[in-house]
Coordinates of C-alpha atoms and ligand atoms in Angstrom, one line a residue:
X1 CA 40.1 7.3 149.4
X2 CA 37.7 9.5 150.5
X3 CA 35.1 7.5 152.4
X4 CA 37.5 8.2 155.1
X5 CA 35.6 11.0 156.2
X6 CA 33.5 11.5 159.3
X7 CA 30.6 13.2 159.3
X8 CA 29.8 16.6 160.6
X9 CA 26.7 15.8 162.5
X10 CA 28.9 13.0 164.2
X11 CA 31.9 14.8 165.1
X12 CA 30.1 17.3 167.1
X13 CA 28.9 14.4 169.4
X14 CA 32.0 12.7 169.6
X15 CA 34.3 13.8 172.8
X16 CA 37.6 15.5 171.5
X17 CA 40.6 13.5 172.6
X18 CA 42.5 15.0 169.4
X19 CA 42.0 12.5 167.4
X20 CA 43.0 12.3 163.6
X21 CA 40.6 13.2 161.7
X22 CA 39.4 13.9 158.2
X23 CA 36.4 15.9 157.4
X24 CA 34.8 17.6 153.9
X25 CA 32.3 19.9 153.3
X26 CA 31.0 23.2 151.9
X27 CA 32.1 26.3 153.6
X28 CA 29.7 28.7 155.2
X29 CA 31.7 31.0 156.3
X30 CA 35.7 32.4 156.9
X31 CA 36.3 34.7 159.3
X32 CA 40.0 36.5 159.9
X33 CA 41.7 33.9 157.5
X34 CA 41.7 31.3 160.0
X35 CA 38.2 30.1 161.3
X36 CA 35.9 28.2 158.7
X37 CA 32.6 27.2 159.5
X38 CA 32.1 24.2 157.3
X39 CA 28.7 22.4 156.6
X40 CA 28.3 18.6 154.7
X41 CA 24.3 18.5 155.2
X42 CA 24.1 16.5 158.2
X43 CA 22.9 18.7 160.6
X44 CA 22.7 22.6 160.2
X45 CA 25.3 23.0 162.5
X46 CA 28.2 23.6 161.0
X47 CA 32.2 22.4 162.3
X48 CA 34.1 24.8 163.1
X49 CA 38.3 24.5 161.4
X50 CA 40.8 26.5 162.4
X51 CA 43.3 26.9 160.2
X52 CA 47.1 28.2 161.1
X53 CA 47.7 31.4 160.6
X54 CA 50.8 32.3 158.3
X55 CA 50.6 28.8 157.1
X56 CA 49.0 29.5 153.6
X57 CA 49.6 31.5 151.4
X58 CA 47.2 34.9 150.3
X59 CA 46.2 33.4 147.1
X60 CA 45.1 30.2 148.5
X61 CA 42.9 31.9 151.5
X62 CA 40.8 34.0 148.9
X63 CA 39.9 31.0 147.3
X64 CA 37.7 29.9 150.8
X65 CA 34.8 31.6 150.2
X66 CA 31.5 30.7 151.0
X67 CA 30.5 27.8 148.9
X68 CA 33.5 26.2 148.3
X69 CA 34.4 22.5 149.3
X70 CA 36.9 21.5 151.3
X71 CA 39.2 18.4 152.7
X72 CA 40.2 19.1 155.6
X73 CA 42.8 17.0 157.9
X74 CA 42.9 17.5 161.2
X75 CA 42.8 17.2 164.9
X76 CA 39.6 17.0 167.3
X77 CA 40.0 19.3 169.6
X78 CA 37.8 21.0 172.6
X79 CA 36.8 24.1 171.1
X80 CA 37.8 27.2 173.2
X81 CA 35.6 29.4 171.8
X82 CA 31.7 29.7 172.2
X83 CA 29.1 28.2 170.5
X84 CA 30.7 24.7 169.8
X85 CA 32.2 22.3 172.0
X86 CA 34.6 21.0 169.3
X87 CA 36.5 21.9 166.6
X88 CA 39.2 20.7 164.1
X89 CA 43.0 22.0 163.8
X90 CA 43.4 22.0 160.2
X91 CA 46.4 20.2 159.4
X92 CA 46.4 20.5 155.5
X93 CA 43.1 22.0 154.2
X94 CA 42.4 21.1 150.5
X95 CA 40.2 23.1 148.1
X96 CA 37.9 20.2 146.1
X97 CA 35.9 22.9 144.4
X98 CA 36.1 26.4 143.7
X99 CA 33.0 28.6 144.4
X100 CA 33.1 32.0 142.8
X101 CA 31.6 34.4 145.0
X102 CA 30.7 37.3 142.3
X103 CA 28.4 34.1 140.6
X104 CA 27.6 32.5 143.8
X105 CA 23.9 32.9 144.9
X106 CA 23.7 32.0 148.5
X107 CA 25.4 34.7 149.8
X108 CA 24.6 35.0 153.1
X109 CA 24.6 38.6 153.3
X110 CA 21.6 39.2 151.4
X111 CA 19.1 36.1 152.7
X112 CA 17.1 35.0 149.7
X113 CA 13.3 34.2 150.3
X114 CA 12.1 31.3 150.0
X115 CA 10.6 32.2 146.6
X116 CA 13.9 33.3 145.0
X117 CA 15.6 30.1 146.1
X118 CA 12.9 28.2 144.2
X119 CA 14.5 29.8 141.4
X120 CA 17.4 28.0 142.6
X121 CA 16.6 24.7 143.7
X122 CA 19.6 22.9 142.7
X123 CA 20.8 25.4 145.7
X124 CA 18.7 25.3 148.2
X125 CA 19.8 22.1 149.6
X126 CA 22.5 24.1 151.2
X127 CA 20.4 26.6 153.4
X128 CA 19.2 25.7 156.6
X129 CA 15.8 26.1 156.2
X130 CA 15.8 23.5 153.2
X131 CA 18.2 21.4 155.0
X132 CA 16.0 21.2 157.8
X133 CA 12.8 20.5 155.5
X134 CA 14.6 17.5 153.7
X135 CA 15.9 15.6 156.7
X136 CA 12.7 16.0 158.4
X137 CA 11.2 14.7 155.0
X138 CA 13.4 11.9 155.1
X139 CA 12.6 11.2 158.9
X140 CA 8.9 10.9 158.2
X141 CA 9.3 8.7 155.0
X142 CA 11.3 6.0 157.3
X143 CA 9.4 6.3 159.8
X144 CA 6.2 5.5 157.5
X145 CA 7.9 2.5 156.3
X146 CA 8.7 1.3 160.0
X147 CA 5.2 2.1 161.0
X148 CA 3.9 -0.1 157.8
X149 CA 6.4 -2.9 158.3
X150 CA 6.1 -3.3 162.3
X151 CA 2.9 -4.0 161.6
X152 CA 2.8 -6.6 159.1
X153 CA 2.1 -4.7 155.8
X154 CA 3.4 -5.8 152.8
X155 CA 4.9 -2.8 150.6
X156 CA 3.3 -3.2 147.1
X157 CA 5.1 -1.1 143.9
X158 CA 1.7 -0.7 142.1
X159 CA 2.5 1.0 138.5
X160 CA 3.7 4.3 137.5
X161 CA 2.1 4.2 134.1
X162 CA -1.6 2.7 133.7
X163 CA -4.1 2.6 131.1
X164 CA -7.4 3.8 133.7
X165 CA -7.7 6.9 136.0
X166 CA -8.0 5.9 139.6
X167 CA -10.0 8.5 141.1
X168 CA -12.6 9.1 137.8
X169 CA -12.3 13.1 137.6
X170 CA -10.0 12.9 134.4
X171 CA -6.7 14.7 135.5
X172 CA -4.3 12.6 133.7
X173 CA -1.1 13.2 131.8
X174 CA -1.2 11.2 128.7
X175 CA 2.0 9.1 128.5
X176 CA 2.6 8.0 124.3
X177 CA 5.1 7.9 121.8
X178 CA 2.6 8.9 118.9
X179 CA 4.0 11.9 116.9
X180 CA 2.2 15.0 117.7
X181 CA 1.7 16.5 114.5
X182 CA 0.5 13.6 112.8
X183 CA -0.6 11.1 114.7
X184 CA -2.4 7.6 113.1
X185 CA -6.3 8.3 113.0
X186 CA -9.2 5.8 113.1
X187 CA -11.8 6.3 110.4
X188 CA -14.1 8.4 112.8
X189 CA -11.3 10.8 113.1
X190 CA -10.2 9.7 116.6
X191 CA -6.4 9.2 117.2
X192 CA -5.5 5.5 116.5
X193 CA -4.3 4.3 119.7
X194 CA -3.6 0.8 119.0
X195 CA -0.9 1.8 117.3
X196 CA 0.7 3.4 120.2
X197 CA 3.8 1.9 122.4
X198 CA 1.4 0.0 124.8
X199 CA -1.2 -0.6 121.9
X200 CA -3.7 1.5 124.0
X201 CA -4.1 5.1 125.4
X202 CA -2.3 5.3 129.0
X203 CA -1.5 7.8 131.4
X204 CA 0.5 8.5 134.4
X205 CA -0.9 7.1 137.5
X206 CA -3.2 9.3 140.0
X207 CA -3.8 7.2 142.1
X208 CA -2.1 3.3 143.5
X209 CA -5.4 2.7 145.0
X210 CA -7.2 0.1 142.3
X211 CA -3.9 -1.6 142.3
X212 CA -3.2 -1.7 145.8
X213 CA -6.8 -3.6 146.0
X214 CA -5.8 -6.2 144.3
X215 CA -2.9 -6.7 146.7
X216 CA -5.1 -6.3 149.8
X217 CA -6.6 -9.1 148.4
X218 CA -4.4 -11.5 148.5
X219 CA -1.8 -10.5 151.2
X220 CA -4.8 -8.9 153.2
X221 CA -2.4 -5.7 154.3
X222 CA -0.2 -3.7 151.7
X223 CA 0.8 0.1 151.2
X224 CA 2.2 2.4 148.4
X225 CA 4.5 4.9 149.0
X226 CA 5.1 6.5 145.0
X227 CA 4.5 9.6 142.8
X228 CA 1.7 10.0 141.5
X229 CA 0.8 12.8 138.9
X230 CA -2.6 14.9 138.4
X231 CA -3.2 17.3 135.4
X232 CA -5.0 19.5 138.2
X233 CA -4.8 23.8 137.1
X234 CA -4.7 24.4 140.6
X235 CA -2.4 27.4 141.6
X236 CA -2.4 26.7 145.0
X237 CA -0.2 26.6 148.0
X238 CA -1.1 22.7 148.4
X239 CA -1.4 21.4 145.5
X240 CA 1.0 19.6 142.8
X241 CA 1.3 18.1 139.3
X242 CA 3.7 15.3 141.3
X243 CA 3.4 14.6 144.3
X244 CA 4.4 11.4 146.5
X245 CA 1.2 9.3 148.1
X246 CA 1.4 6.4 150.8
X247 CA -1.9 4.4 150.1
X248 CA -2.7 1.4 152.9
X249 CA -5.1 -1.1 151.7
X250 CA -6.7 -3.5 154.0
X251 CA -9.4 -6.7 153.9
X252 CA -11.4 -7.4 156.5
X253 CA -10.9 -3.4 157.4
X254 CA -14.7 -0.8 157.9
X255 CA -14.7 2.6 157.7
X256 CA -14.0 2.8 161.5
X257 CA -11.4 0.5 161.1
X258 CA -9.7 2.9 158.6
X259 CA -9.8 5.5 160.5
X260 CA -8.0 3.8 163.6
X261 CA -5.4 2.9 161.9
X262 CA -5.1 6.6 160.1
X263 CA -4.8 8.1 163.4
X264 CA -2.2 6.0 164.4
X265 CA -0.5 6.0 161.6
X266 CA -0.1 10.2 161.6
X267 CA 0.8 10.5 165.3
X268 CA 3.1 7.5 165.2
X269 CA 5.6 8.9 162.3
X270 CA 5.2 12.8 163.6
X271 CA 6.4 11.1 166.9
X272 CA 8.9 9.5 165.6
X273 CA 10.0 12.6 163.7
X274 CA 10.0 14.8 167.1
X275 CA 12.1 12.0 168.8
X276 CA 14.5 11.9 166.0
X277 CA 14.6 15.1 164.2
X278 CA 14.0 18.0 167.2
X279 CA 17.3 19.7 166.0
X280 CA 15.8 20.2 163.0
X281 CA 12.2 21.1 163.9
X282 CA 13.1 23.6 166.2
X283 CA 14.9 25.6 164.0
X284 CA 11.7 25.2 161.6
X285 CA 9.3 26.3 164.5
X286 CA 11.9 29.1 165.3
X287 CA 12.1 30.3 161.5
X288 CA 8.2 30.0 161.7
X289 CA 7.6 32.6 164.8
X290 CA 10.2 34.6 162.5
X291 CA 7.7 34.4 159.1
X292 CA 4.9 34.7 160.9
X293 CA 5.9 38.0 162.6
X294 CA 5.5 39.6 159.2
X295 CA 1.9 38.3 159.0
X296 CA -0.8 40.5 160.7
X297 CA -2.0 38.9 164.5
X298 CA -5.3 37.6 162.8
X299 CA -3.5 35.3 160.5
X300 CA -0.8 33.9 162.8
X301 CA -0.9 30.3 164.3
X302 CA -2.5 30.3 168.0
X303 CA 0.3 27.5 168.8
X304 CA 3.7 27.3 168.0
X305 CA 5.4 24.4 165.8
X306 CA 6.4 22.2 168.3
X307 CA 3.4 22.8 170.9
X308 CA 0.9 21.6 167.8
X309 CA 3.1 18.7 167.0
X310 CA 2.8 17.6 170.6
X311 CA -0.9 18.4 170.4
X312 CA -1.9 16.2 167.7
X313 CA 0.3 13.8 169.1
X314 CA -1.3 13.6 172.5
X315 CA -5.2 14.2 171.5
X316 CA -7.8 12.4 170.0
X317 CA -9.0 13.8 166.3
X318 CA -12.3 14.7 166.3
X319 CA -15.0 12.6 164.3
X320 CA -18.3 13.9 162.8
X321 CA -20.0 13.0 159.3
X322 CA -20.4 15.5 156.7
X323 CA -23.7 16.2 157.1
X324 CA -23.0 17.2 160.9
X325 CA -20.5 19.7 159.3
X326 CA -22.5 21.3 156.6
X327 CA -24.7 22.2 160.5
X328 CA -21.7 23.3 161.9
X329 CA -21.0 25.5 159.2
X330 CA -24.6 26.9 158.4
X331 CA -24.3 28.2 162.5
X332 CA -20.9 29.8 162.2
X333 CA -20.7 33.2 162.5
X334 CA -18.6 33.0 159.1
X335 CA -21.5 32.0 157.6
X336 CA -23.8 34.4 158.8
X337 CA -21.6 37.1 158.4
X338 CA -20.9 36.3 154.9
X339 CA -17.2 35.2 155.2
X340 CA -17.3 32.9 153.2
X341 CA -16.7 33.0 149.1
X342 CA -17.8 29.6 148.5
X343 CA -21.6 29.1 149.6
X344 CA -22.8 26.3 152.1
X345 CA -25.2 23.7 151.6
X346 CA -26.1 19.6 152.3
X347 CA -23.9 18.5 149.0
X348 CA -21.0 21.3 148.4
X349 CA -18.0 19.7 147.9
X350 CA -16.4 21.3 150.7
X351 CA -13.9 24.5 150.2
X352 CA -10.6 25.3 151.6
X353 CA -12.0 27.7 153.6
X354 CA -14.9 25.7 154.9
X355 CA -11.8 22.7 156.0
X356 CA -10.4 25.5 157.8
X357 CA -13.0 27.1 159.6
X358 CA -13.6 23.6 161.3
X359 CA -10.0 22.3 162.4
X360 CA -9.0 26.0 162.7
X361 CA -11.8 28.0 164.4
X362 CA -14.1 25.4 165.4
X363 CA -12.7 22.3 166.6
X364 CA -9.2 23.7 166.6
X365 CA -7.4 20.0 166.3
X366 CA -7.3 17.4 163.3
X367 CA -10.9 16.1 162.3
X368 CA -12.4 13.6 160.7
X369 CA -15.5 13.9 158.2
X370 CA -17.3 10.4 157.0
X371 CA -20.8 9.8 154.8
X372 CA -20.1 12.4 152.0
X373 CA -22.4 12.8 149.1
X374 CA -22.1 10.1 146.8
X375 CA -21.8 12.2 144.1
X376 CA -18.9 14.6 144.8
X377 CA -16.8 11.0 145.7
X378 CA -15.3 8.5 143.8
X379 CA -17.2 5.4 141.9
X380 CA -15.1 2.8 144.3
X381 CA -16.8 4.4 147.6
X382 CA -18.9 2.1 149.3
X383 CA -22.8 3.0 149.5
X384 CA -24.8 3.5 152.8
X385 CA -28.1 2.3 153.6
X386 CA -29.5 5.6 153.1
X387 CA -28.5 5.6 149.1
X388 CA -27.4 9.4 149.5
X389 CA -24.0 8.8 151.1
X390 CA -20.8 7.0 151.1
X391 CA -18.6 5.6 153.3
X392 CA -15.9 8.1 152.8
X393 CA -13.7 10.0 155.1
X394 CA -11.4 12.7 155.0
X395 CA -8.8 13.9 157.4
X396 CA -8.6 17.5 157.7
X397 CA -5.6 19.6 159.5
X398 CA -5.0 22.6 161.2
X399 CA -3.5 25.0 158.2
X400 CA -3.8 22.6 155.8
X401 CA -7.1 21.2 155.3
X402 CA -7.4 17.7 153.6
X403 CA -4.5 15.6 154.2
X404 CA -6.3 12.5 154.1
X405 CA -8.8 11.5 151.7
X406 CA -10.2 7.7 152.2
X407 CA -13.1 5.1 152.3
X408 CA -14.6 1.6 152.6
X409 CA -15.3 0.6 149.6
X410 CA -17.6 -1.4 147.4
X411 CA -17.2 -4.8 147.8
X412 CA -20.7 -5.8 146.4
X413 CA -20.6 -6.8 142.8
X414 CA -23.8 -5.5 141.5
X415 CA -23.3 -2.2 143.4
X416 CA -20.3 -1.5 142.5
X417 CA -21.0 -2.0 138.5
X418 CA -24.2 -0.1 138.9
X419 CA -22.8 3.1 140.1
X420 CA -19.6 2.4 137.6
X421 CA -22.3 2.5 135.0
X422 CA -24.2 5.6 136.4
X423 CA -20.9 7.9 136.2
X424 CA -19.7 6.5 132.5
X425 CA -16.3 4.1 133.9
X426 CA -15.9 1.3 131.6
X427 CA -16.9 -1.6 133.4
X428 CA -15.4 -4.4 130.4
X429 CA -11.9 -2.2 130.7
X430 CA -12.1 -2.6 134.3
X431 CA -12.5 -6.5 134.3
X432 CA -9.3 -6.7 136.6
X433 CA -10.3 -4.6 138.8
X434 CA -14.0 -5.8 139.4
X435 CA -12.6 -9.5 139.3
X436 CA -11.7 -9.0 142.8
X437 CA -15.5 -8.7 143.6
X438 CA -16.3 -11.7 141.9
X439 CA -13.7 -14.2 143.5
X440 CA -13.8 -14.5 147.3
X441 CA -14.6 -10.4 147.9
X442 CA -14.7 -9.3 151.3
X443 CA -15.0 -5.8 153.2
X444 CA -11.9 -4.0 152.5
X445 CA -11.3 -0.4 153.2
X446 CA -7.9 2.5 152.6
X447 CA -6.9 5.9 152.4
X448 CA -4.5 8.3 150.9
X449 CA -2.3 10.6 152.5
X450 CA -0.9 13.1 150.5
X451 CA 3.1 12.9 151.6
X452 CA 4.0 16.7 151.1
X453 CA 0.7 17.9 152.9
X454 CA 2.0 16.1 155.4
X455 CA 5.8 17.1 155.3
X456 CA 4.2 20.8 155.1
X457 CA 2.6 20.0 158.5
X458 CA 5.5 18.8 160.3
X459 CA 7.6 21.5 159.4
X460 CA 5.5 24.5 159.3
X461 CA 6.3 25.5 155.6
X462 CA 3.7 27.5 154.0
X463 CA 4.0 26.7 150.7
X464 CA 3.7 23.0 149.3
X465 CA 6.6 23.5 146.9
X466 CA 9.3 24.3 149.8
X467 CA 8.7 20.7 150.7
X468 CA 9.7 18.7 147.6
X469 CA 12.7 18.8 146.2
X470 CA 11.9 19.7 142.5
X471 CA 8.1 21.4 142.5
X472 CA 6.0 20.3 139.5
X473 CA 3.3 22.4 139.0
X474 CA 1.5 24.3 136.6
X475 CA 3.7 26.5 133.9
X476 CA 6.5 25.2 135.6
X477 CA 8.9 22.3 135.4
X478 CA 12.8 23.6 136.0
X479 CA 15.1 21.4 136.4
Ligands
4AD501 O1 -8.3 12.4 148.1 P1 -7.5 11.8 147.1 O2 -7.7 12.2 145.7 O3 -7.6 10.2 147.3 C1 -7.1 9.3 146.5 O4 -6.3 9.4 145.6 C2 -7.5 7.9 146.9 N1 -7.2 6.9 145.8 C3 -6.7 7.5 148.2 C4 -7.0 6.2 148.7 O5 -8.1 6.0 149.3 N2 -6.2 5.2 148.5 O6 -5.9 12.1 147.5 C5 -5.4 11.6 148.7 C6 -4.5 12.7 149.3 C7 -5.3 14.0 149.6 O7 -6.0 13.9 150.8 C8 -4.1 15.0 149.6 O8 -3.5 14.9 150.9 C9 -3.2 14.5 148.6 O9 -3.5 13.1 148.4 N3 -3.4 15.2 147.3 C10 -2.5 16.1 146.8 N4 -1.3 16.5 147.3 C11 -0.7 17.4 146.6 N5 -1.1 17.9 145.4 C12 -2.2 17.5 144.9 N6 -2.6 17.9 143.6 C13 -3.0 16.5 145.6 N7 -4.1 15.9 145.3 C14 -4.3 15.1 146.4
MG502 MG1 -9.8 13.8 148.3

């Protein structure tokens, strides 16, 4: 039996009374044939065994080596030694798995950047900075069903597959079972989709949104929490092909409505991770003073890790409309000094750099940006008075930029279908989704928040694909 075991994380906490106990793991390190540090990815501290010396033989004792899994039977004992309060006397020691250490990658004499050990991602689960990133990762997705659940939200699985594209800008991976090299073709010369698997062209979903409408209006309150998959060529630190989205829907919800509940909803799970995973994000903010020491002063955070966390925790987000931000940014000294690459004017679909000149330099805290340009948002957006704008918002964060994008939207029939028709959505292939306007419609409003922007906020990481466990992105699809 193996489930026998206790767990690392818990042993340390328990008060040594040598007790039996069994214990199994992956070894970090062995020292003088007798101390193993061994690790099983509950905590990054590993529990130190001490194994008799003279007891085992030579041949057995080479075979520890870092990476290696053990059974270890033992007793808890108080540790004598410094840096752990316990520790188990090995009473038989069992090698599960062999680990050669001429193969092995992880050695931890050479530590392997972060890039490298994307190389190895099967791996990296076993470092500490990537054991640290998941459980936090794992922290925050509970905590964002608790937050959803305590409040009376129904948790909708809206589809993976779909025949329509959510957000309208064409990003989709096609999903069919049509030969490539000869597929069936219409007499125009178009491929014959009918005969495809679902007897239509489909795609992976961008988006839960349309779907989670229809939910919100009948259960009034639902949320996704899924993949969902965008055919963007962005190269970017914060973008990817898959990446995990938790969508709230809500009737009888307005714009400010929405963005209530948004700020809740991000201070309530980053305080539930800092009450429940500070182990873990203090080694993060520690490993981030440590990265950021190779950076030059201008680029380094004003705040550390856990001081932001408690920031955004504790502080209002700021809230101006777009139009007050294009002002903002037309008075910046970026702007007049020509900083910025991307020019600035009532209508630009905001760049990075413009994001972070206002949380970063500017405001220097989370803010929030409604009544974008109609046109740079999507068809579902609800229309303001003053026919320019809609009633969209957008959360943007310190070194991140947009980690929320969200909006009323249309609940009005005839306006909705009119601006469907204007940008070219099929409004008879959409029937389902405008039926909802046509039987008992009512204000509704939601947002999106992009789950690995977030996880990269929490834990500092700079790079989006440090925080999910197998990065799809452009060119690149390992494992
Ligand atoms: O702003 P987006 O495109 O909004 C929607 O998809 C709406 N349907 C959401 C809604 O109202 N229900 O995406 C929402 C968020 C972004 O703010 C960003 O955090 C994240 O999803 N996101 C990405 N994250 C990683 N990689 C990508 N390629 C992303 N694209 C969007
Ligand atoms: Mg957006």
């Amino acid at each position: 039996m193996f489930n026998t075991r206790v767990k690392v994380k818990d042993l340390l906490a328990t008060s040594p009374e040598g007790q039996d106990v069994i214990v199994m793991g992956w070894v970090r390190t062995f020292r003088n044939n007798q101390f193993v540090a061994l690790n099983d990815g509950s905590t990054n501290n590993n529990l130190q065994v001490v194994m008799e010396l003279g007891a085992y033989d030579d041949a057995f004792l080479k075979r520890i080596t870092t990476g290696a899994s053990l059974k270890v039977k033992g007793k808890l004992v108080a540790s004598l030694g410094k840096g752990q309060a316990v520790e188990v006397k090995a009473e038989s020691v069992e090698i599960l798995g062999d680990c050669n250490p001429e193969k092995y990658p992880l050695q931890l004499k050479n530590r392997p950047s972060l890039e490298y050990l994307r190389e190895i991602a099967h791996l990296r689960f076993r470092t500490n900075t990537f054991g640290a990133v998941f459980r936090v990762r794992h922290m925050l997705a509970f905590a964002i069903h608790k937050f959803f659940h305590e409040k009376g939200f129904l948790y909708l699985h809206t589809p993976i597959v779909t025949a329509s594209d959510a957000e309208g800008a064409g990003e989709m991976f096609r999903v069919t079972t049509l030969p490539f090299d000869n597929p069936p073709r219409k007499e125009d010369g178009n491929i014959d989709f009918r005969e495809d698997f679902f007897g239509r062209a489909t795609n992976l979903t961008v988006s839960g949104q349309l779907e989670g409408e229809l939910g919100a209006m009948a259960f009034s309150e639902v949320y996704t929490f899924g993949p969902t998959f965008r055919a963007e060529n962005s190269n970017t630190a914060r973008h990817l092909a898959e990446f995990w989205m938790i969508e709230p829907e809500m009737a009888f919800y307005d714009l400010e409505d929405n963005m209530n509940l948004a700020e809740e909803f991000i201070r309530t799970i980053i305080r539930f991770a800092m009450d429940h995973s500070r182990e873990d994000l203090d080694f993060l903010a520690q490993r981030l003073v440590e990265e950021e020491k190779q950076r030059p002063q201008a680029e380094r955070s004003e705040m550390g890790l856990i001081e932001k966390l408690e920031f955004v925790v504790n502080n209002r987000f700021e809230r101006i409309s777009y139009t007050e931000a294009i002002e903002i940014l037309l008075h910046s000294p970026a702007y007049k000094k020509k900083k910025f690459q991307y020019d600035v004017s009532w209508g630009i679909d905001m760049q990075s750099e413009h994001e972070r000149y206002l949380v970063e330099k500017h405001f220097k805290r989370p803010v929030i940006v409604t009544g974008y340009p109609k046109h740079i948002k999507a068809f579902y957006m609800r229309q303001n008075e003053d026919g320019k704008t809609v009633a969209a918002m957008d959360i943007l964060a310190p070194g991140i930029g947009e980690i929320v994008g969200g909006s009323q939207r249309e609940e009005r029939l005839d306006k909705l279908e009119a601006r469907m028709k204007e940008m070219h959505i099929p409004t008879e292939e959409m029937w389902w989704y405008l039926d909802t306007r046509r039987f008992g419609t009512v204000p509704h409003a939601g947002f999106g928040l992009g789950f690995e922007r977030m996880v990269q906020f929490v834990t500092g990481m700079t790079n989006i694909r440090d925080v999910i466990a197998f990065p799809r992105a452009p060119k690149s699809a390992e494992f």
